[in-house]
PDB file of C-alpha atoms in Angstrom:
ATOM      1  CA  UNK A   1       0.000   0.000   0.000  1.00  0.00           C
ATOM      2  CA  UNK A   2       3.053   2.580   0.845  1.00  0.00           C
ATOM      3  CA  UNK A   3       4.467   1.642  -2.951  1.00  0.00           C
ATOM      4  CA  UNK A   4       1.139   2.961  -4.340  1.00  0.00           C
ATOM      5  CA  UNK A   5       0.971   5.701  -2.182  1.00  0.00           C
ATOM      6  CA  UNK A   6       4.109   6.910  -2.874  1.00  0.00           C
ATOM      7  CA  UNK A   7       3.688   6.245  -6.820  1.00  0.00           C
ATOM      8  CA  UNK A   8       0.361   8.375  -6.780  1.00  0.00           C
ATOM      9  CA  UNK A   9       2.359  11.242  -4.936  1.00  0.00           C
ATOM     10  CA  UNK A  10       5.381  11.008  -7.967  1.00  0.00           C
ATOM     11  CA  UNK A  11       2.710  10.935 -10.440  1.00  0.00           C
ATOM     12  CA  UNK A  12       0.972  13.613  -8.999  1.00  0.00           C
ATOM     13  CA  UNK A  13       3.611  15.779  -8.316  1.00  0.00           C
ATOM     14  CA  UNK A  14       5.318  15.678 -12.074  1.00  0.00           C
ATOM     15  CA  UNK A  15       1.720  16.771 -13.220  1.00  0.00           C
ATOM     16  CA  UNK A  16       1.954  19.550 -10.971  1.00  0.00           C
ATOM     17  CA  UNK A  17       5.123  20.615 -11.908  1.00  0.00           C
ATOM     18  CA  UNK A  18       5.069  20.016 -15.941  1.00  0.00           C
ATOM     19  CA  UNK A  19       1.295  22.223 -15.386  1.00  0.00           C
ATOM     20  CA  UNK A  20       3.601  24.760 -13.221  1.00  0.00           C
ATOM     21  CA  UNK A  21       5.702  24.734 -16.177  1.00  0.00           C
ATOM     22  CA  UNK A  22       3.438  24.618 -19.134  1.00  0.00           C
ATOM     23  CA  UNK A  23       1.428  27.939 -17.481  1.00  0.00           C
ATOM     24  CA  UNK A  24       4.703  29.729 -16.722  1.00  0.00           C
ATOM     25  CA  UNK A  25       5.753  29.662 -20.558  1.00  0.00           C
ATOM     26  CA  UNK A  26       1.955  30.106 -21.768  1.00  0.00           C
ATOM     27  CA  UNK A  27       2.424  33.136 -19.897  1.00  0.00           C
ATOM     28  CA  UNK A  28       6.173  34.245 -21.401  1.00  0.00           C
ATOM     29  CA  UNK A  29       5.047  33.518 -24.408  1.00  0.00           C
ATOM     30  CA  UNK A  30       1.533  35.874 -23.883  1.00  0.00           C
ATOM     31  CA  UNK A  31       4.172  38.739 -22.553  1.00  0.00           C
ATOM     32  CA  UNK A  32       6.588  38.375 -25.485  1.00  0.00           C
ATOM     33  CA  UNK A  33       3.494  38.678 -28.183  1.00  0.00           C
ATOM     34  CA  UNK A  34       2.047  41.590 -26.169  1.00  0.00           C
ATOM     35  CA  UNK A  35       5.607  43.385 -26.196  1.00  0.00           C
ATOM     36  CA  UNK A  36       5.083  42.300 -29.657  1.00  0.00           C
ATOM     37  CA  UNK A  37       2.068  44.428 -30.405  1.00  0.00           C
ATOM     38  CA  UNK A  38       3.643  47.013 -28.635  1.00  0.00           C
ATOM     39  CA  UNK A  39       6.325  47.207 -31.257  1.00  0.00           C
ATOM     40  CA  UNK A  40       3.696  47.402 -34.054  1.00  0.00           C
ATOM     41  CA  UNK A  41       1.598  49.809 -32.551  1.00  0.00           C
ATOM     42  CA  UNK A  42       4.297  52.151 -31.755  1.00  0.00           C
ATOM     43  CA  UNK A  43       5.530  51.321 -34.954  1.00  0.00           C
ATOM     44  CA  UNK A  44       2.835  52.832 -36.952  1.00  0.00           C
ATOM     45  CA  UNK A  45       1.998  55.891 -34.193  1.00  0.00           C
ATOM     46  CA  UNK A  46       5.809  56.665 -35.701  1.00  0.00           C
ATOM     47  CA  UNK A  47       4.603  56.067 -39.116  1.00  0.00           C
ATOM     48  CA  UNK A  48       2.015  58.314 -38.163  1.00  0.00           C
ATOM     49  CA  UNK A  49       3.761  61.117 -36.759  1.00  0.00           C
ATOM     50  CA  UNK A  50       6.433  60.782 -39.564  1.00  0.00           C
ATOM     51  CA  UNK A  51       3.904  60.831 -42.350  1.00  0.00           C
ATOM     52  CA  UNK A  52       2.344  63.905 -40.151  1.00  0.00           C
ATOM     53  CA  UNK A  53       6.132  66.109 -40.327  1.00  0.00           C
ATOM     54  CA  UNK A  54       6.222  64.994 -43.899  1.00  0.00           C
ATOM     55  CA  UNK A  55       3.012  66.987 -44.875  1.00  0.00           C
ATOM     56  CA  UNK A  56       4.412  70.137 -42.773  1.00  0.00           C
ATOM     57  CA  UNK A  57       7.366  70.045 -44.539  1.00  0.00           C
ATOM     58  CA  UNK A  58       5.573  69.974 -47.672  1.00  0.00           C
ATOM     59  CA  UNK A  59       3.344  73.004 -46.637  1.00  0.00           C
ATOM     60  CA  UNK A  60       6.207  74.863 -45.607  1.00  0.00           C
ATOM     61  CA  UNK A  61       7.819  74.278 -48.275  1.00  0.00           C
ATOM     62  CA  UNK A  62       5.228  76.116 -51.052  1.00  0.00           C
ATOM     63  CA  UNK A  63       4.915  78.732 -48.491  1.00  0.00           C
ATOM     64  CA  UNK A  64       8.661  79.486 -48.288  1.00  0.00           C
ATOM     65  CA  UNK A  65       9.325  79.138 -51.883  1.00  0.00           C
ATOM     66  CA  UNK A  66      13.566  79.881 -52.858  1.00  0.00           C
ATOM     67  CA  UNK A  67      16.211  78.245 -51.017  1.00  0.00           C
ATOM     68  CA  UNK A  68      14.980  77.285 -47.951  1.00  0.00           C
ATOM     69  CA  UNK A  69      11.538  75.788 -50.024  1.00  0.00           C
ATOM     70  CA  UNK A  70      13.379  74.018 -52.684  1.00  0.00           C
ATOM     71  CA  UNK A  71      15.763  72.371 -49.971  1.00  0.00           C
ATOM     72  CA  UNK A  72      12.857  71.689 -47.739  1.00  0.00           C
ATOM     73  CA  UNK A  73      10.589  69.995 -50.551  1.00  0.00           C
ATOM     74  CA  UNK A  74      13.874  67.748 -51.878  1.00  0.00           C
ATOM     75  CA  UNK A  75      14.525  66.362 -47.950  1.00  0.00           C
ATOM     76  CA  UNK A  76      10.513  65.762 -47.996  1.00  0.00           C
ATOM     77  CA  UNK A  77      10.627  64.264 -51.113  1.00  0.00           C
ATOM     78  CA  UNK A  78      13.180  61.589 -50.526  1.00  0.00           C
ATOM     79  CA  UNK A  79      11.528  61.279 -46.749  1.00  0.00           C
ATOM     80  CA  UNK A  80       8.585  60.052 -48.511  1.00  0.00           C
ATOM     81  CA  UNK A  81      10.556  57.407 -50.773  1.00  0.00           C
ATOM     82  CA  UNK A  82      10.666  53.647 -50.263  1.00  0.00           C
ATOM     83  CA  UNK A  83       9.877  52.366 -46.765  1.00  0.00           C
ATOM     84  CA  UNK A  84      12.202  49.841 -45.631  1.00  0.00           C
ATOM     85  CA  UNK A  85      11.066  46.464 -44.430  1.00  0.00           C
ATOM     86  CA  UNK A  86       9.677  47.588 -41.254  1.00  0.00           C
ATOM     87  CA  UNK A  87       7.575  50.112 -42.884  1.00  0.00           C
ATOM     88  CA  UNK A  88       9.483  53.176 -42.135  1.00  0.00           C
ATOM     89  CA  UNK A  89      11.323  55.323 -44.086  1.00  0.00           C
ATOM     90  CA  UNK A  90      14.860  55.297 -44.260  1.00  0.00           C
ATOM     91  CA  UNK A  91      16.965  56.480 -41.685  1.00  0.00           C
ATOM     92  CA  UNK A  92      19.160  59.067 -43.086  1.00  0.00           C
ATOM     93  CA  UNK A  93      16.551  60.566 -45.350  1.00  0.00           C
ATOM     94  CA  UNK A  94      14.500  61.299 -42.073  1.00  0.00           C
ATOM     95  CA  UNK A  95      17.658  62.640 -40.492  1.00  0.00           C
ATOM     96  CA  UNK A  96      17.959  65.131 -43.389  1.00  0.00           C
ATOM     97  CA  UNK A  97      14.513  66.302 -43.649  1.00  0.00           C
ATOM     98  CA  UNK A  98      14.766  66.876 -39.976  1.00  0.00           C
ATOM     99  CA  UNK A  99      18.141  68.871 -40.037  1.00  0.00           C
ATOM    100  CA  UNK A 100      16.464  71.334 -43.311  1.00  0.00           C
ATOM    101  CA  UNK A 101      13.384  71.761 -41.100  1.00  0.00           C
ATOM    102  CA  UNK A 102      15.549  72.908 -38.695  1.00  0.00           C
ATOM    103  CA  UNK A 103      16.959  75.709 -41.173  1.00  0.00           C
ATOM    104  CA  UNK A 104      13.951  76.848 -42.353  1.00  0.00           C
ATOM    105  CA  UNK A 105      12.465  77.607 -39.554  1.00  0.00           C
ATOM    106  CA  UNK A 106      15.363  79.120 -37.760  1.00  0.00           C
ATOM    107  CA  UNK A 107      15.058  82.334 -40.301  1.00  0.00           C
ATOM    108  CA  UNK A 108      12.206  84.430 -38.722  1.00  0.00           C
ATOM    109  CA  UNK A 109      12.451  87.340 -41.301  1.00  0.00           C
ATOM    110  CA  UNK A 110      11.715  84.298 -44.111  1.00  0.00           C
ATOM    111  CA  UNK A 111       9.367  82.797 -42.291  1.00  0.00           C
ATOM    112  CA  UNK A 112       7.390  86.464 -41.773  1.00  0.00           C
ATOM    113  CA  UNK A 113       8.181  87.396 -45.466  1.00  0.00           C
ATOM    114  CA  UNK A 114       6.840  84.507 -47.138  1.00  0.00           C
ATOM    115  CA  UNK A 115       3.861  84.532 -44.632  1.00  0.00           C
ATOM    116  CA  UNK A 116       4.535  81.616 -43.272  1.00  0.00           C
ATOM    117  CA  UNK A 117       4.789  82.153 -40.044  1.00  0.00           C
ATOM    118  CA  UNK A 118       1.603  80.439 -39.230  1.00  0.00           C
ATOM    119  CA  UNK A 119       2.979  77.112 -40.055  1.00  0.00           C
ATOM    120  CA  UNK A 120       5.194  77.448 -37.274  1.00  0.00           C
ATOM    121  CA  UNK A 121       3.168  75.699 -34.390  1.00  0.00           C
ATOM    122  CA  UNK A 122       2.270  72.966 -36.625  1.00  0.00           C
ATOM    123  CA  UNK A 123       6.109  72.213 -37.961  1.00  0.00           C
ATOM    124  CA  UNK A 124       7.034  72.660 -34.012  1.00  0.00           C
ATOM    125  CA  UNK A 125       4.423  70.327 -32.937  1.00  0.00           C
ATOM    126  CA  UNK A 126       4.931  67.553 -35.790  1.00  0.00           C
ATOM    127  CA  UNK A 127       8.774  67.933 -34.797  1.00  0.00           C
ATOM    128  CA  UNK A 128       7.937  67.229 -31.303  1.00  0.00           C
ATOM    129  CA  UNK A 129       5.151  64.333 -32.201  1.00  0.00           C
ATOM    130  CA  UNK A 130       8.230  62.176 -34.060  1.00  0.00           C
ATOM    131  CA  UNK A 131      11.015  62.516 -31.426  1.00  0.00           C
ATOM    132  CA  UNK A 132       8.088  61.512 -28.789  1.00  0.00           C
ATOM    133  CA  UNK A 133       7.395  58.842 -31.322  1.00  0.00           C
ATOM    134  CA  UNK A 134      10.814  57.470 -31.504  1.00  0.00           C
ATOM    135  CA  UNK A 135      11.556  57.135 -27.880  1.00  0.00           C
ATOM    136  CA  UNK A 136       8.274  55.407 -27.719  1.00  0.00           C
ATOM    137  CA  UNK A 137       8.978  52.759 -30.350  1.00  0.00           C
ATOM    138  CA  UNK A 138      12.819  52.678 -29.605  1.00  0.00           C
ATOM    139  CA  UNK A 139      11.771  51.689 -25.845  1.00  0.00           C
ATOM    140  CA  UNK A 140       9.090  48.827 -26.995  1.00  0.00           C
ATOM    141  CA  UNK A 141      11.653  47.355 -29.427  1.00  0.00           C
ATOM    142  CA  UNK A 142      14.886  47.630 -26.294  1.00  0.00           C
ATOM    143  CA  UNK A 143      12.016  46.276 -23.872  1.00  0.00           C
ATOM    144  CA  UNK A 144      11.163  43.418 -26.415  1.00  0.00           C
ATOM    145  CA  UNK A 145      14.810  42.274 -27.348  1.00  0.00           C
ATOM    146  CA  UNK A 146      15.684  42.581 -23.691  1.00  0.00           C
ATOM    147  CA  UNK A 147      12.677  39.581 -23.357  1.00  0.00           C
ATOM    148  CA  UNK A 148      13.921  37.606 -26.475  1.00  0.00           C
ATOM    149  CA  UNK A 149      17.191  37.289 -25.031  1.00  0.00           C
ATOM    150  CA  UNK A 150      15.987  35.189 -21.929  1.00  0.00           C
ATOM    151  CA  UNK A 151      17.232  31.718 -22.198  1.00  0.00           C
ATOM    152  CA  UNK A 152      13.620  30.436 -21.467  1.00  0.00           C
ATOM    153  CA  UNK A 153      12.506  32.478 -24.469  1.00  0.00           C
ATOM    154  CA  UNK A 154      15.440  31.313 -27.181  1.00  0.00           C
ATOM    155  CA  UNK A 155      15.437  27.279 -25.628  1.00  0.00           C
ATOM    156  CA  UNK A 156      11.686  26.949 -25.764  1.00  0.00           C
ATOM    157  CA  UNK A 157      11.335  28.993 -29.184  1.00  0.00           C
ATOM    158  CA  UNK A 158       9.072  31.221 -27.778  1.00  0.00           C
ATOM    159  CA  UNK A 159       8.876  33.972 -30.350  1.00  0.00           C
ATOM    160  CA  UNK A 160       8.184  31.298 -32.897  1.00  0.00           C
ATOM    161  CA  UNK A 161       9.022  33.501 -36.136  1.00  0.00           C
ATOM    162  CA  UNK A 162       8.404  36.829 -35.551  1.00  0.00           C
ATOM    163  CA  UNK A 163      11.843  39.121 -36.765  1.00  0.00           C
ATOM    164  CA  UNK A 164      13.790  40.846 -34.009  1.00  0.00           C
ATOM    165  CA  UNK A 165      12.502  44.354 -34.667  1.00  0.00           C
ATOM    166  CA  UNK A 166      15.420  47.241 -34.993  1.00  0.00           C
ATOM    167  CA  UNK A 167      15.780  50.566 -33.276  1.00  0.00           C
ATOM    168  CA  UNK A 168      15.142  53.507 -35.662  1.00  0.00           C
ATOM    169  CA  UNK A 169      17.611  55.764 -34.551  1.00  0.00           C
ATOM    170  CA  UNK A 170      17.276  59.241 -36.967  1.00  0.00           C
ATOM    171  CA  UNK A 171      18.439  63.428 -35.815  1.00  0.00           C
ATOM    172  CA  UNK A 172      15.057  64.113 -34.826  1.00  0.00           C
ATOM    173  CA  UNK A 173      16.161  67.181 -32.477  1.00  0.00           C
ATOM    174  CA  UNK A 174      13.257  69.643 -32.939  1.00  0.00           C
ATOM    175  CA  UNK A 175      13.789  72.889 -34.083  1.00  0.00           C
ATOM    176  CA  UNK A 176      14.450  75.728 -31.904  1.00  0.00           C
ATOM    177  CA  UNK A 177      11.441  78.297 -31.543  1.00  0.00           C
ATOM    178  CA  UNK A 178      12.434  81.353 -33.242  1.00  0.00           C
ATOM    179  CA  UNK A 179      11.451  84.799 -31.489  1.00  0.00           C
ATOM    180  CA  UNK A 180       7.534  85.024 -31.736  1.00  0.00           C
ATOM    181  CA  UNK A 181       6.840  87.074 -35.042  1.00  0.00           C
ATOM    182  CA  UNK A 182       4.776  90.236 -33.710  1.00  0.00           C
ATOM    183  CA  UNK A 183       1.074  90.655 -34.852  1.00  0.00           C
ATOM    184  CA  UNK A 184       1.422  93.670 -37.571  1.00  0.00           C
ATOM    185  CA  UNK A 185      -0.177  97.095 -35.653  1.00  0.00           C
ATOM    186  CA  UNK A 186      -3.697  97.735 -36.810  1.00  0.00           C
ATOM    187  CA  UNK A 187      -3.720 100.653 -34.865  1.00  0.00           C
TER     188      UNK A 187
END
């Protein structure tokens, strides 16, 4: 009677432990496809807010007309190019559209002369909706590698074949406010 007693309790306890084990990598694997999601949300919010700059820029750029315009439309126009494979545009393009932004609108006196000095706020605030956009997606794709790299995760397989998603690093320092252009005297 001990014997069977004692087999019952082995038995028993390796189901307990193999259902300890099959819940606690149900539940990594849950987490990793959630941080998952995470990527590809905050991966099209950047799309978004990229697409968003993109349109400014374009604005801007007919307002401005010249040198500033012309340089502002070509960055805007190879911004909007061929997406790479994770659906955003390339890296160094972005970088360059955000560095003529930049110039354009740190010439007030062009800016008030071409009357487009309204398009300030929006360029500012689609300058700061892609660098909040980055750090966004840059932390869900650091928090998501930093769970692929568990040993549970790579010896169990657990992020079956979904691609290790890549930082988008790009110069997305927004532009500096220039002084506020004064509201012409209708005195």
């Amino acid at each position: 009677m001990n014997e069977q007693v004692l087999a019952v309790l082995v038995v028993v306890g390796a189901l307990a432990a193999a259902l300890a084990c099959g819940l606690y990598l149900s539940w990594r694997a849950s987490r990793l496809h959630r941080l998952h999601q995470r990527v590809d949300r905050s991966r099209a919010g950047l799309r978004t807010a990229l697409d968003r700059r993109r349109e400014t820029a374009v604005r801007l750029s007919r307002a401005l007309g010249g040198g500033h315009g012309r340089a502002l439309a070509a960055a805007a126009a190879a911004a909007a190019g061929p997406a790479g494979p994770d659906g955003l545009g390339g890296e160094t393009a972005e970088s360059a559209l955000s560095r003529a932004l930049r110039r354009a609108l740190a010439d007030p006196a062009a800016l008030r002369a071409a009357g487009a000095a309204g398009l300030l706020p929006a360029a500012a605030s689609a300058a700061r909706g892609v660098h909040l956009a980055r750090v966004f997606y840059n932390d869900a794709v650091s928090d998501t590698r930093r769970a692929r790299r568990s040993r549970v995760v790579r010896l169990f397989r657990l992020s079956g074949g979904a691609p290790l998603p890549e930082f988008f690093e790009i110069d997305d320092l927004p532009p500096e406010r220039p002084a506020p252009v004064p509201a012409p005297d209708t005195m």
